[in-house]
Amino acid sequence: MRSPLNSFIEELPSSGIRKFFDIVSEMNDPEVISLGVGEPDFDTPWHVREEGIYSLTKGKTFYSPNAGLKALRDEISRLLDRKYGLSYDPDHEVMVTVGGSEAIDVALRAMLDPGDEVIIPEPAYVSYKPCAILAGGVPRVIDLRNEDDFRLRARDLEAAITDRSKVLLINYPNNPTGAIMEEEDLRPIAELVIKHDLFVVSDEIYSELNYTDKKHVSIASLPGMRERTVVINGFSKAYAMTGWRLGYAAAPRRIMAQMLKIHQYAIMCAPTTAQYAGIEALKNGDPDIEEMRNEYDHRRRYLLKRFRDMGIGCFEAKGAFYVFPDISRFGLSSDEFATELLHSKKLAVVPGTAFGASGEGHLRISYAYSLKDLKRALDRIEEFVAGLSAR
Ligand code: PMP
C-alpha cells in the first residue's frame, strides 16, 4: 500500500514539551511535581463562568457569525483601544478564533506564498516553526541571547533578512524566556520592518502579564506599523480560560478578509458558549487580571531569589509566567539536566531546547503553580545541583 500520508506532515517533529511530559505521565508517580505546562493554575473567574452557563440556559447553542459575536468583537475593539491605544474596526478588522493558536495558523496561511521566509526569533513558542512550515513558508531562525535579555536586536534582524523574507513573528512577553520588549526596543525593529517591506505577526497573548511599572506596548501601535501587523491575543492566559478555546486576531482589513475565509472554511466559528463568557471577561475582568498578576509576580520574585541564592544565573524575566535559568555551568545539556532531575528528584521542567537550539543551557520553569509546589520544587533543584557540584 502506498503511504496515505503527506510526507511534509510525517517529517514534522511533535512538540518537545509533549514528548517530555509523555514520559512524566508514563511514570504515573504522585510524588512527581511538574512545572512544565504553561497554563494558569487559577480557575476561570466565577462571573465569567456564570455568563457561559447563563448563555446555555438561554439556549444560545447555535453557530455565531464566522468572525465571532458582534458584541464580543465590539468589546475586543474597545479593549485594544483602551489598553494599547490600537484602533480596529470591529466589523472588518477583528476575528474571534479558537485560541491564539488558531489565529497564528490562520495569519500565516493568509500571508505566505510557498517559499516565503518567516523570521522567528528563538527560543520561541513551539507552534511557530511548524505553523510556518504548514503554511508553505520557510522558517528562518534568529538566535536570541541571554546577554541581550532575550530581546530582538535590530542588528540581528537585519542580518536575517533576505529577498524571500516576508513575515517577522514575534512574541512579547515571551514564552519561554519571560522577556519583554519595551517601546525603545521595538522602534528600531519597526523601522527595519518598514524599510524592508516586511509584515509582523505579533503574538501578544501574555500582554497582561507584564511585571514592570510600564504598560505593554504593541508593535502595531508604532508609526507605520498598523497596516503591517497582525495582532494576536486571547483569553487563555489573562483570564485563565485555556479550556474555553478562545482567542482573537486584529489586522488591517486587507489581511483580515483573507484570514476570515480560512477560518470560515476550516473552523466556522469559535465556540459560542466561550464567546458569551469572553464578553463578560473583557467587560468586567480587570480586577481578576490584577489579582492573578500580583500572585504571579510574587512567585516570580520568589523563584528569581531562590536561583540567585543557589548561584544559578537566571535572567530577570519581566513578563508571562516563566523563568529561564541558565544551567550551562553544570556540564550537562539541558535535555540531560531535565531528564536527570526528573528521574532523581521527581521534578519535571522543560529543557530549553524544546524551544529551539538557542535554548540550550537553559530550563523553562513555569510559575503557573502554587507557591507551595514551587517551594518544594526549588528545594529539589537545590538538592540536585548540590549533588552535581559534589560529583
Ligand atoms: N502563544 C503563546 C506564546 C503561548 O504560550 C500559547 C499557549 N501556551 C499560545 C499562543 C496559545 O494559546 P491559546 O491557543 O490557548 O490561546
mmCIF file of C-alpha atoms and ligand atoms in Angstrom:
data_model
loop_
_atom_site.group_PDB
_atom_site.id
_atom_site.type_symbol
_atom_site.label_atom_id
_atom_site.label_comp_id
_atom_site.label_asym_id
_atom_site.label_seq_id
_atom_site.Cartn_x
_atom_site.Cartn_y
_atom_site.Cartn_z
ATOM 1 C CA MET A 1 0.000 0.000 0.000
ATOM 2 C CA ARG A 2 1.314 3.466 -0.777
ATOM 3 C CA SER A 3 1.565 5.875 2.120
ATOM 4 C CA PRO A 4 -1.739 7.524 2.978
ATOM 5 C CA LEU A 5 0.231 10.405 4.489
ATOM 6 C CA ASN A 6 1.532 13.768 3.497
ATOM 7 C CA SER A 7 5.304 13.479 3.730
ATOM 8 C CA PHE A 8 5.614 17.049 4.963
ATOM 9 C CA ILE A 9 3.466 16.238 7.986
ATOM 10 C CA GLU A 10 5.208 12.950 8.622
ATOM 11 C CA GLU A 11 8.537 14.723 8.863
ATOM 12 C CA LEU A 12 7.241 17.364 11.248
ATOM 13 C CA PRO A 13 8.542 16.583 14.764
ATOM 14 C CA SER A 14 5.977 16.569 17.558
ATOM 15 C CA SER A 15 6.272 19.167 20.306
ATOM 16 C CA GLY A 16 9.323 18.877 22.574
ATOM 17 C CA ILE A 17 7.164 19.766 25.554
ATOM 18 C CA ARG A 18 4.714 16.982 24.873
ATOM 19 C CA LYS A 19 7.498 14.451 24.349
ATOM 20 C CA PHE A 20 8.874 15.244 27.785
ATOM 21 C CA PHE A 21 5.518 15.182 29.504
ATOM 22 C CA ASP A 22 4.590 11.879 27.954
ATOM 23 C CA ILE A 23 7.479 10.463 29.994
ATOM 24 C CA VAL A 24 6.071 12.183 33.095
ATOM 25 C CA SER A 25 2.618 10.697 32.616
ATOM 26 C CA GLU A 26 4.064 7.238 31.929
ATOM 27 C CA MET A 27 5.904 7.439 35.283
ATOM 28 C CA ASN A 28 2.476 7.721 36.925
ATOM 29 C CA ASP A 29 4.109 8.708 40.217
ATOM 30 C CA PRO A 30 2.172 11.003 42.592
ATOM 31 C CA GLU A 31 5.476 12.275 44.018
ATOM 32 C CA VAL A 32 6.375 13.913 40.703
ATOM 33 C CA ILE A 33 5.983 17.699 40.685
ATOM 34 C CA SER A 34 5.587 19.163 37.241
ATOM 35 C CA LEU A 35 6.381 22.788 36.436
ATOM 36 C CA GLY A 36 6.044 22.122 32.785
ATOM 37 C CA VAL A 37 2.736 23.262 31.488
ATOM 38 C CA GLY A 38 2.092 26.868 30.501
ATOM 39 C CA GLU A 39 -1.392 27.009 31.877
ATOM 40 C CA PRO A 40 -2.759 29.192 34.705
ATOM 41 C CA ASP A 41 -3.439 27.282 37.925
ATOM 42 C CA PHE A 42 -6.364 29.621 38.657
ATOM 43 C CA ASP A 43 -9.954 28.735 37.847
ATOM 44 C CA THR A 44 -11.733 30.927 35.339
ATOM 45 C CA PRO A 45 -13.297 33.763 37.417
ATOM 46 C CA TRP A 46 -16.752 32.727 38.532
ATOM 47 C CA HIS A 47 -18.624 35.680 36.998
ATOM 48 C CA VAL A 48 -17.125 34.709 33.630
ATOM 49 C CA ARG A 49 -18.144 31.076 34.006
ATOM 50 C CA GLU A 50 -21.622 32.193 35.019
ATOM 51 C CA GLU A 51 -22.084 34.091 31.767
ATOM 52 C CA GLY A 52 -21.145 30.953 29.833
ATOM 53 C CA ILE A 53 -23.639 28.920 31.847
ATOM 54 C CA TYR A 54 -26.307 31.614 31.539
ATOM 55 C CA SER A 55 -25.916 31.665 27.755
ATOM 56 C CA LEU A 56 -26.632 27.926 27.735
ATOM 57 C CA THR A 57 -29.726 28.274 29.920
ATOM 58 C CA LYS A 58 -30.994 30.850 27.447
ATOM 59 C CA GLY A 59 -30.474 28.358 24.630
ATOM 60 C CA LYS A 60 -27.558 30.154 22.973
ATOM 61 C CA THR A 61 -26.320 26.939 21.467
ATOM 62 C CA PHE A 62 -26.024 27.921 17.816
ATOM 63 C CA TYR A 63 -23.228 28.992 15.491
ATOM 64 C CA SER A 64 -22.147 32.586 15.857
ATOM 65 C CA PRO A 65 -21.210 34.732 12.860
ATOM 66 C CA ASN A 66 -17.922 33.487 11.346
ATOM 67 C CA ALA A 67 -15.932 36.403 12.705
ATOM 68 C CA GLY A 68 -17.479 35.978 16.161
ATOM 69 C CA LEU A 69 -20.373 37.544 18.053
ATOM 70 C CA LYS A 70 -20.695 41.202 17.206
ATOM 71 C CA ALA A 71 -20.862 42.114 20.924
ATOM 72 C CA LEU A 72 -17.583 40.295 21.541
ATOM 73 C CA ARG A 73 -15.848 41.936 18.581
ATOM 74 C CA ASP A 74 -17.030 45.302 19.879
ATOM 75 C CA GLU A 75 -15.548 44.536 23.292
ATOM 76 C CA ILE A 76 -12.251 43.357 21.745
ATOM 77 C CA SER A 77 -12.044 46.538 19.704
ATOM 78 C CA ARG A 78 -12.707 48.641 22.818
ATOM 79 C CA LEU A 79 -10.170 46.712 24.853
ATOM 80 C CA LEU A 80 -7.398 47.068 22.259
ATOM 81 C CA ASP A 81 -8.044 50.797 22.218
ATOM 82 C CA ARG A 82 -8.324 51.186 25.986
ATOM 83 C CA LYS A 83 -5.260 49.149 26.888
ATOM 84 C CA TYR A 84 -2.873 49.507 23.955
ATOM 85 C CA GLY A 85 -4.069 52.532 22.002
ATOM 86 C CA LEU A 86 -4.910 50.376 18.957
ATOM 87 C CA SER A 87 -7.835 51.192 16.731
ATOM 88 C CA TYR A 88 -9.556 48.325 14.869
ATOM 89 C CA ASP A 89 -12.935 48.278 13.185
ATOM 90 C CA PRO A 90 -14.894 45.501 14.929
ATOM 91 C CA ASP A 91 -16.839 44.757 11.740
ATOM 92 C CA HIS A 92 -13.910 44.208 9.399
ATOM 93 C CA GLU A 93 -10.681 44.036 11.351
ATOM 94 C CA VAL A 94 -11.335 41.734 14.303
ATOM 95 C CA MET A 95 -11.867 37.971 14.260
ATOM 96 C CA VAL A 96 -12.621 35.664 17.181
ATOM 97 C CA THR A 97 -10.650 32.419 16.958
ATOM 98 C CA VAL A 98 -10.238 29.055 18.642
ATOM 99 C CA GLY A 99 -7.483 30.282 20.949
ATOM 100 C CA GLY A 100 -4.481 32.320 19.929
ATOM 101 C CA SER A 101 -3.323 29.028 18.396
ATOM 102 C CA GLU A 102 -5.781 29.195 15.533
ATOM 103 C CA ALA A 103 -5.035 32.868 14.959
ATOM 104 C CA ILE A 104 -1.309 32.129 14.490
ATOM 105 C CA ASP A 105 -2.050 29.396 11.966
ATOM 106 C CA VAL A 106 -4.614 31.401 10.027
ATOM 107 C CA ALA A 107 -2.469 34.555 9.919
ATOM 108 C CA LEU A 108 0.484 32.664 8.474
ATOM 109 C CA ARG A 109 -1.649 30.782 5.972
ATOM 110 C CA ALA A 110 -3.240 34.011 4.796
ATOM 111 C CA MET A 111 0.087 35.794 4.332
ATOM 112 C CA LEU A 112 2.620 33.295 2.987
ATOM 113 C CA ASP A 113 3.287 32.187 -0.541
ATOM 114 C CA PRO A 114 5.289 28.970 -0.939
ATOM 115 C CA GLY A 115 8.924 29.620 -0.095
ATOM 116 C CA ASP A 116 8.348 32.914 1.714
ATOM 117 C CA GLU A 117 10.556 33.205 4.757
ATOM 118 C CA VAL A 118 9.207 33.697 8.248
ATOM 119 C CA ILE A 119 11.733 35.183 10.635
ATOM 120 C CA ILE A 120 11.374 33.590 14.064
ATOM 121 C CA PRO A 121 13.468 34.782 16.991
ATOM 122 C CA GLU A 122 14.229 31.781 19.214
ATOM 123 C CA PRO A 123 13.806 30.483 21.891
ATOM 124 C CA ALA A 124 10.202 30.575 20.709
ATOM 125 C CA TYR A 125 6.807 29.081 21.368
ATOM 126 C CA VAL A 126 6.681 25.563 19.958
ATOM 127 C CA SER A 127 3.991 26.094 17.321
ATOM 128 C CA TYR A 128 5.656 28.855 15.314
ATOM 129 C CA LYS A 129 8.056 26.848 13.192
ATOM 130 C CA PRO A 130 5.592 24.030 12.404
ATOM 131 C CA CYS A 131 2.824 26.521 11.592
ATOM 132 C CA ALA A 132 5.158 28.412 9.257
ATOM 133 C CA ILE A 133 6.079 25.162 7.521
ATOM 134 C CA LEU A 134 2.446 24.008 7.299
ATOM 135 C CA ALA A 135 1.602 27.329 5.660
ATOM 136 C CA GLY A 136 4.229 26.671 2.972
ATOM 137 C CA GLY A 137 6.738 29.071 4.473
ATOM 138 C CA VAL A 138 10.375 28.621 5.358
ATOM 139 C CA PRO A 139 11.334 29.424 8.952
ATOM 140 C CA ARG A 140 14.455 31.487 9.365
ATOM 141 C CA VAL A 141 15.607 31.484 12.956
ATOM 142 C CA ILE A 142 17.368 34.248 14.863
ATOM 143 C CA ASP A 143 19.169 33.011 17.971
ATOM 144 C CA LEU A 144 18.456 35.412 20.814
ATOM 145 C CA ARG A 145 20.964 35.850 23.602
ATOM 146 C CA ASN A 146 20.784 35.896 27.371
ATOM 147 C CA GLU A 147 23.107 38.948 27.411
ATOM 148 C CA ASP A 148 20.544 40.854 25.303
ATOM 149 C CA ASP A 149 17.852 39.923 27.848
ATOM 150 C CA PHE A 150 16.413 37.748 25.065
ATOM 151 C CA ARG A 151 15.144 40.854 23.264
ATOM 152 C CA LEU A 152 15.275 41.004 19.483
ATOM 153 C CA ARG A 153 18.009 43.398 18.380
ATOM 154 C CA ALA A 154 17.891 45.302 15.095
ATOM 155 C CA ARG A 155 21.380 44.134 14.079
ATOM 156 C CA ASP A 156 20.280 40.502 14.318
ATOM 157 C CA LEU A 157 17.060 41.140 12.446
ATOM 158 C CA GLU A 158 18.894 42.960 9.677
ATOM 159 C CA ALA A 159 21.334 40.060 9.311
ATOM 160 C CA ALA A 160 18.443 37.592 8.939
ATOM 161 C CA ILE A 161 16.572 39.474 6.219
ATOM 162 C CA THR A 162 16.815 38.043 2.683
ATOM 163 C CA ASP A 163 14.971 38.622 -0.605
ATOM 164 C CA ARG A 164 12.438 35.983 0.463
ATOM 165 C CA SER A 165 11.692 37.427 3.919
ATOM 166 C CA LYS A 166 8.045 38.252 4.370
ATOM 167 C CA VAL A 167 6.865 37.899 7.959
ATOM 168 C CA LEU A 168 8.519 38.555 11.292
ATOM 169 C CA LEU A 169 6.835 36.505 14.023
ATOM 170 C CA ILE A 170 7.405 37.924 17.495
ATOM 171 C CA ASN A 171 6.066 37.134 20.934
ATOM 172 C CA TYR A 172 6.497 39.553 23.818
ATOM 173 C CA PRO A 173 6.045 38.997 26.740
ATOM 174 C CA ASN A 174 7.730 35.779 25.735
ATOM 175 C CA ASN A 175 7.191 32.108 26.203
ATOM 176 C CA PRO A 176 9.659 30.542 27.193
ATOM 177 C CA THR A 177 12.062 33.251 28.398
ATOM 178 C CA GLY A 178 9.721 35.718 30.139
ATOM 179 C CA ALA A 179 11.431 38.532 28.184
ATOM 180 C CA ILE A 180 9.557 41.693 27.283
ATOM 181 C CA MET A 181 10.293 44.355 24.686
ATOM 182 C CA GLU A 182 9.676 47.976 25.517
ATOM 183 C CA GLU A 183 8.892 50.777 23.129
ATOM 184 C CA GLU A 184 12.548 51.750 22.681
ATOM 185 C CA ASP A 185 13.386 48.139 21.755
ATOM 186 C CA LEU A 186 10.521 47.875 19.286
ATOM 187 C CA ARG A 187 11.180 51.150 17.453
ATOM 188 C CA PRO A 188 14.339 50.080 15.574
ATOM 189 C CA ILE A 189 12.655 46.759 14.748
ATOM 190 C CA ALA A 190 9.642 48.582 13.300
ATOM 191 C CA GLU A 191 11.926 50.816 11.236
ATOM 192 C CA LEU A 192 13.617 47.778 9.699
ATOM 193 C CA VAL A 193 10.285 46.108 9.021
ATOM 194 C CA ILE A 194 9.134 49.174 7.107
ATOM 195 C CA LYS A 195 12.460 49.655 5.323
ATOM 196 C CA HIS A 196 12.424 46.055 4.058
ATOM 197 C CA ASP A 197 8.687 45.965 3.378
ATOM 198 C CA LEU A 198 8.014 43.121 5.812
ATOM 199 C CA PHE A 199 4.936 42.229 7.869
ATOM 200 C CA VAL A 200 4.672 41.282 11.521
ATOM 201 C CA VAL A 201 2.636 38.660 13.292
ATOM 202 C CA SER A 202 2.740 39.783 16.908
ATOM 203 C CA ASP A 203 1.622 37.179 19.418
ATOM 204 C CA GLU A 204 0.720 39.249 22.478
ATOM 205 C CA ILE A 205 -1.088 36.557 24.405
ATOM 206 C CA TYR A 206 0.853 37.454 27.584
ATOM 207 C CA SER A 207 0.298 41.211 27.232
ATOM 208 C CA GLU A 208 -1.490 41.428 30.588
ATOM 209 C CA LEU A 209 1.333 39.653 32.386
ATOM 210 C CA ASN A 210 3.935 42.398 32.476
ATOM 211 C CA TYR A 211 5.567 42.969 35.867
ATOM 212 C CA THR A 212 7.243 46.303 35.157
ATOM 213 C CA ASP A 213 5.647 49.615 36.029
ATOM 214 C CA LYS A 214 5.278 50.340 32.304
ATOM 215 C CA LYS A 215 2.391 49.098 30.187
ATOM 216 C CA HIS A 216 2.753 46.534 27.433
ATOM 217 C CA VAL A 217 3.430 48.180 24.077
ATOM 218 C CA SER A 218 2.162 46.569 20.890
ATOM 219 C CA ILE A 219 4.400 46.935 17.849
ATOM 220 C CA ALA A 220 1.212 47.706 15.894
ATOM 221 C CA SER A 221 0.942 50.998 17.792
ATOM 222 C CA LEU A 222 4.228 52.345 16.379
ATOM 223 C CA PRO A 223 4.159 54.714 13.396
ATOM 224 C CA GLY A 224 3.507 52.942 10.092
ATOM 225 C CA MET A 225 3.039 49.523 11.726
ATOM 226 C CA ARG A 226 -0.711 49.120 11.975
ATOM 227 C CA GLU A 227 -1.001 48.317 8.270
ATOM 228 C CA ARG A 228 1.786 45.738 8.525
ATOM 229 C CA THR A 229 0.835 43.882 11.662
ATOM 230 C CA VAL A 230 -1.480 41.105 12.702
ATOM 231 C CA VAL A 231 -2.011 41.306 16.456
ATOM 232 C CA ILE A 232 -2.831 38.040 18.180
ATOM 233 C CA ASN A 233 -4.212 37.794 21.659
ATOM 234 C CA GLY A 234 -6.600 35.659 23.654
ATOM 235 C CA PHE A 235 -8.284 34.712 26.880
ATOM 236 C CA SER A 236 -6.250 31.682 27.989
ATOM 237 C CA LYS A 237 -3.578 33.491 29.973
ATOM 238 C CA ALA A 238 -5.108 36.801 31.096
ATOM 239 C CA TYR A 239 -8.423 35.321 32.250
ATOM 240 C CA ALA A 240 -7.357 31.729 32.997
ATOM 241 C CA MET A 241 -9.558 30.358 30.216
ATOM 242 C CA THR A 242 -7.388 27.785 28.433
ATOM 243 C CA GLY A 243 -10.107 25.149 28.100
ATOM 244 C CA TRP A 244 -12.666 27.527 26.633
ATOM 245 C CA ARG A 245 -10.539 27.802 23.485
ATOM 246 C CA LEU A 246 -10.997 31.470 22.798
ATOM 247 C CA GLY A 247 -8.628 33.946 21.180
ATOM 248 C CA TYR A 248 -8.636 36.665 18.583
ATOM 249 C CA ALA A 249 -6.747 38.428 15.842
ATOM 250 C CA ALA A 250 -6.844 42.079 14.821
ATOM 251 C CA ALA A 251 -5.458 43.109 11.456
ATOM 252 C CA PRO A 252 -5.970 45.639 8.680
ATOM 253 C CA ARG A 253 -8.988 44.830 6.545
ATOM 254 C CA ARG A 254 -6.944 43.677 3.565
ATOM 255 C CA ILE A 255 -5.313 40.903 5.576
ATOM 256 C CA MET A 256 -8.320 40.140 7.779
ATOM 257 C CA ALA A 257 -10.619 39.497 4.816
ATOM 258 C CA GLN A 258 -8.362 36.620 3.720
ATOM 259 C CA MET A 259 -7.876 35.282 7.236
ATOM 260 C CA LEU A 260 -11.626 35.186 7.649
ATOM 261 C CA LYS A 261 -12.007 32.948 4.584
ATOM 262 C CA ILE A 262 -9.629 30.331 6.000
ATOM 263 C CA HIS A 263 -11.368 30.478 9.379
ATOM 264 C CA GLN A 264 -14.771 30.217 7.703
ATOM 265 C CA TYR A 265 -13.889 27.059 5.797
ATOM 266 C CA ALA A 266 -11.754 25.334 8.428
ATOM 267 C CA ILE A 267 -13.457 26.290 11.690
ATOM 268 C CA MET A 268 -16.766 28.052 11.024
ATOM 269 C CA CYS A 269 -16.724 29.934 14.312
ATOM 270 C CA ALA A 270 -15.224 29.861 17.799
ATOM 271 C CA PRO A 271 -17.333 28.097 20.475
ATOM 272 C CA THR A 272 -20.457 30.164 21.143
ATOM 273 C CA THR A 273 -20.583 29.482 24.900
ATOM 274 C CA ALA A 274 -16.976 30.610 25.245
ATOM 275 C CA GLN A 275 -17.752 33.779 23.328
ATOM 276 C CA TYR A 276 -20.506 34.758 25.778
ATOM 277 C CA ALA A 277 -18.138 34.140 28.667
ATOM 278 C CA GLY A 278 -15.483 36.159 26.827
ATOM 279 C CA ILE A 279 -17.713 39.235 26.641
ATOM 280 C CA GLU A 280 -18.018 39.206 30.421
ATOM 281 C CA ALA A 281 -14.256 38.686 30.841
ATOM 282 C CA LEU A 282 -13.448 41.737 28.740
ATOM 283 C CA LYS A 283 -16.134 43.880 30.346
ATOM 284 C CA ASN A 284 -15.508 43.081 34.000
ATOM 285 C CA GLY A 285 -12.323 41.014 34.222
ATOM 286 C CA ASP A 286 -9.741 43.688 35.018
ATOM 287 C CA PRO A 287 -9.778 43.074 38.800
ATOM 288 C CA ASP A 288 -9.260 39.343 38.176
ATOM 289 C CA ILE A 289 -6.272 40.055 35.957
ATOM 290 C CA GLU A 290 -4.828 42.301 38.633
ATOM 291 C CA GLU A 291 -5.227 39.679 41.328
ATOM 292 C CA MET A 292 -3.625 36.918 39.271
ATOM 293 C CA ARG A 293 -0.821 39.177 38.081
ATOM 294 C CA ASN A 294 0.059 40.085 41.668
ATOM 295 C CA GLU A 295 0.195 36.441 42.619
ATOM 296 C CA TYR A 296 2.359 35.550 39.579
ATOM 297 C CA ASP A 297 4.658 38.440 40.373
ATOM 298 C CA HIS A 298 5.080 37.213 43.935
ATOM 299 C CA ARG A 299 6.035 33.757 42.649
ATOM 300 C CA ARG A 300 8.360 35.218 40.018
ATOM 301 C CA ARG A 301 10.276 37.170 42.643
ATOM 302 C CA TYR A 302 10.483 34.109 44.835
ATOM 303 C CA LEU A 303 11.954 31.977 42.025
ATOM 304 C CA LEU A 304 14.459 34.617 40.948
ATOM 305 C CA LYS A 305 15.649 34.948 44.528
ATOM 306 C CA ARG A 306 15.962 31.201 45.035
ATOM 307 C CA PHE A 307 18.037 30.842 41.856
ATOM 308 C CA ARG A 308 20.211 33.773 42.864
ATOM 309 C CA ASP A 309 20.743 32.242 46.304
ATOM 310 C CA MET A 310 21.739 28.949 44.682
ATOM 311 C CA GLY A 311 24.255 30.692 42.444
ATOM 312 C CA ILE A 312 22.333 29.721 39.299
ATOM 313 C CA GLY A 313 22.239 32.557 36.775
ATOM 314 C CA CYS A 314 18.677 33.471 35.987
ATOM 315 C CA PHE A 315 17.799 36.186 33.531
ATOM 316 C CA GLU A 316 15.302 38.577 35.104
ATOM 317 C CA ALA A 317 12.075 37.584 33.405
ATOM 318 C CA LYS A 318 9.652 40.518 33.430
ATOM 319 C CA GLY A 319 6.621 39.026 31.749
ATOM 320 C CA ALA A 320 4.493 35.924 31.081
ATOM 321 C CA PHE A 321 4.791 33.201 33.754
ATOM 322 C CA TYR A 322 8.143 31.589 33.028
ATOM 323 C CA VAL A 323 11.690 31.867 34.248
ATOM 324 C CA PHE A 324 14.584 30.600 32.151
ATOM 325 C CA PRO A 325 17.558 29.767 34.381
ATOM 326 C CA ASP A 326 21.000 29.144 32.892
ATOM 327 C CA ILE A 327 22.247 25.710 33.923
ATOM 328 C CA SER A 328 25.096 25.509 31.414
ATOM 329 C CA ARG A 329 27.809 25.550 34.072
ATOM 330 C CA PHE A 330 26.870 22.061 35.277
ATOM 331 C CA GLY A 331 28.259 20.458 32.137
ATOM 332 C CA LEU A 332 25.024 18.715 31.143
ATOM 333 C CA SER A 333 22.872 19.520 28.135
ATOM 334 C CA SER A 334 19.506 20.979 29.050
ATOM 335 C CA ASP A 335 17.873 17.725 27.987
ATOM 336 C CA GLU A 336 20.218 15.655 30.188
ATOM 337 C CA PHE A 337 19.727 18.054 33.095
ATOM 338 C CA ALA A 338 15.929 17.901 32.836
ATOM 339 C CA THR A 339 15.903 14.124 32.406
ATOM 340 C CA GLU A 340 18.206 13.502 35.396
ATOM 341 C CA LEU A 341 16.230 15.973 37.500
ATOM 342 C CA LEU A 342 13.043 14.130 36.661
ATOM 343 C CA HIS A 343 14.396 10.687 37.434
ATOM 344 C CA SER A 344 16.425 11.513 40.533
ATOM 345 C CA LYS A 345 14.311 14.250 42.153
ATOM 346 C CA LYS A 346 10.905 13.692 40.568
ATOM 347 C CA LEU A 347 10.679 17.200 39.274
ATOM 348 C CA ALA A 348 9.604 17.905 35.696
ATOM 349 C CA VAL A 349 10.701 21.094 33.947
ATOM 350 C CA VAL A 350 11.108 21.723 30.223
ATOM 351 C CA PRO A 351 14.568 21.633 28.607
ATOM 352 C CA GLY A 352 15.318 24.944 26.876
ATOM 353 C CA THR A 353 15.990 23.148 23.601
ATOM 354 C CA ALA A 354 12.255 22.355 23.296
ATOM 355 C CA PHE A 355 12.048 26.000 22.127
ATOM 356 C CA GLY A 356 14.914 25.894 19.649
ATOM 357 C CA ALA A 357 18.654 25.241 19.655
ATOM 358 C CA SER A 358 19.393 28.592 21.297
ATOM 359 C CA GLY A 359 17.540 27.366 24.399
ATOM 360 C CA GLU A 360 20.483 25.017 25.077
ATOM 361 C CA GLY A 361 21.915 25.502 28.562
ATOM 362 C CA HIS A 362 18.571 26.648 29.954
ATOM 363 C CA LEU A 363 15.410 25.274 31.521
ATOM 364 C CA ARG A 364 11.927 26.667 31.264
ATOM 365 C CA ILE A 365 10.155 26.756 34.571
ATOM 366 C CA SER A 366 6.521 27.777 34.637
ATOM 367 C CA TYR A 367 5.275 29.507 37.768
ATOM 368 C CA ALA A 368 1.652 28.958 36.976
ATOM 369 C CA TYR A 369 1.767 26.682 40.008
ATOM 370 C CA SER A 370 1.100 27.271 43.700
ATOM 371 C CA LEU A 371 3.826 28.781 45.839
ATOM 372 C CA LYS A 372 3.730 25.607 47.936
ATOM 373 C CA ASP A 373 4.616 23.465 44.903
ATOM 374 C CA LEU A 374 7.205 25.988 43.755
ATOM 375 C CA LYS A 375 8.909 25.858 47.167
ATOM 376 C CA ARG A 376 9.042 22.064 47.134
ATOM 377 C CA ALA A 377 10.282 22.099 43.546
ATOM 378 C CA LEU A 378 13.049 24.590 44.241
ATOM 379 C CA ASP A 379 14.194 22.536 47.246
ATOM 380 C CA ARG A 380 14.539 19.588 44.889
ATOM 381 C CA ILE A 381 16.567 21.625 42.389
ATOM 382 C CA GLU A 382 18.801 22.796 45.211
ATOM 383 C CA GLU A 383 19.453 19.210 46.313
ATOM 384 C CA PHE A 384 20.020 18.153 42.710
ATOM 385 C CA VAL A 385 22.606 20.827 41.915
ATOM 386 C CA ALA A 386 24.350 20.220 45.250
ATOM 387 C CA GLY A 387 24.729 16.597 44.129
ATOM 388 C CA LEU A 388 26.049 17.687 40.708
ATOM 389 C CA SER A 389 28.589 20.047 42.225
ATOM 390 C CA ALA A 390 29.839 17.274 44.515
ATOM 391 C CA ARG A 391 30.416 14.869 41.587
HETATM 392 N N1 PMP B 1 1.133 31.791 22.020
HETATM 393 C C1 PMP B 1 1.929 31.531 23.065
HETATM 394 C C2 PMP B 1 3.221 32.250 23.164
HETATM 395 C C3 PMP B 1 1.533 30.611 24.047
HETATM 396 O O1 PMP B 1 2.338 30.374 25.084
HETATM 397 C C4 PMP B 1 0.300 29.944 23.897
HETATM 398 C C5 PMP B 1 -0.171 28.903 24.903
HETATM 399 N N2 PMP B 1 0.763 28.214 25.583
HETATM 400 C C6 PMP B 1 -0.480 30.236 22.782
HETATM 401 C C7 PMP B 1 -0.043 31.173 21.872
HETATM 402 C C8 PMP B 1 -1.792 29.570 22.513
HETATM 403 O O2 PMP B 1 -2.733 29.840 23.448
HETATM 404 P P1 PMP B 1 -4.296 29.574 23.224
HETATM 405 O O3 PMP B 1 -4.456 28.846 21.953
HETATM 406 O O4 PMP B 1 -4.721 28.786 24.411
HETATM 407 O O5 PMP B 1 -4.896 30.940 23.187
#
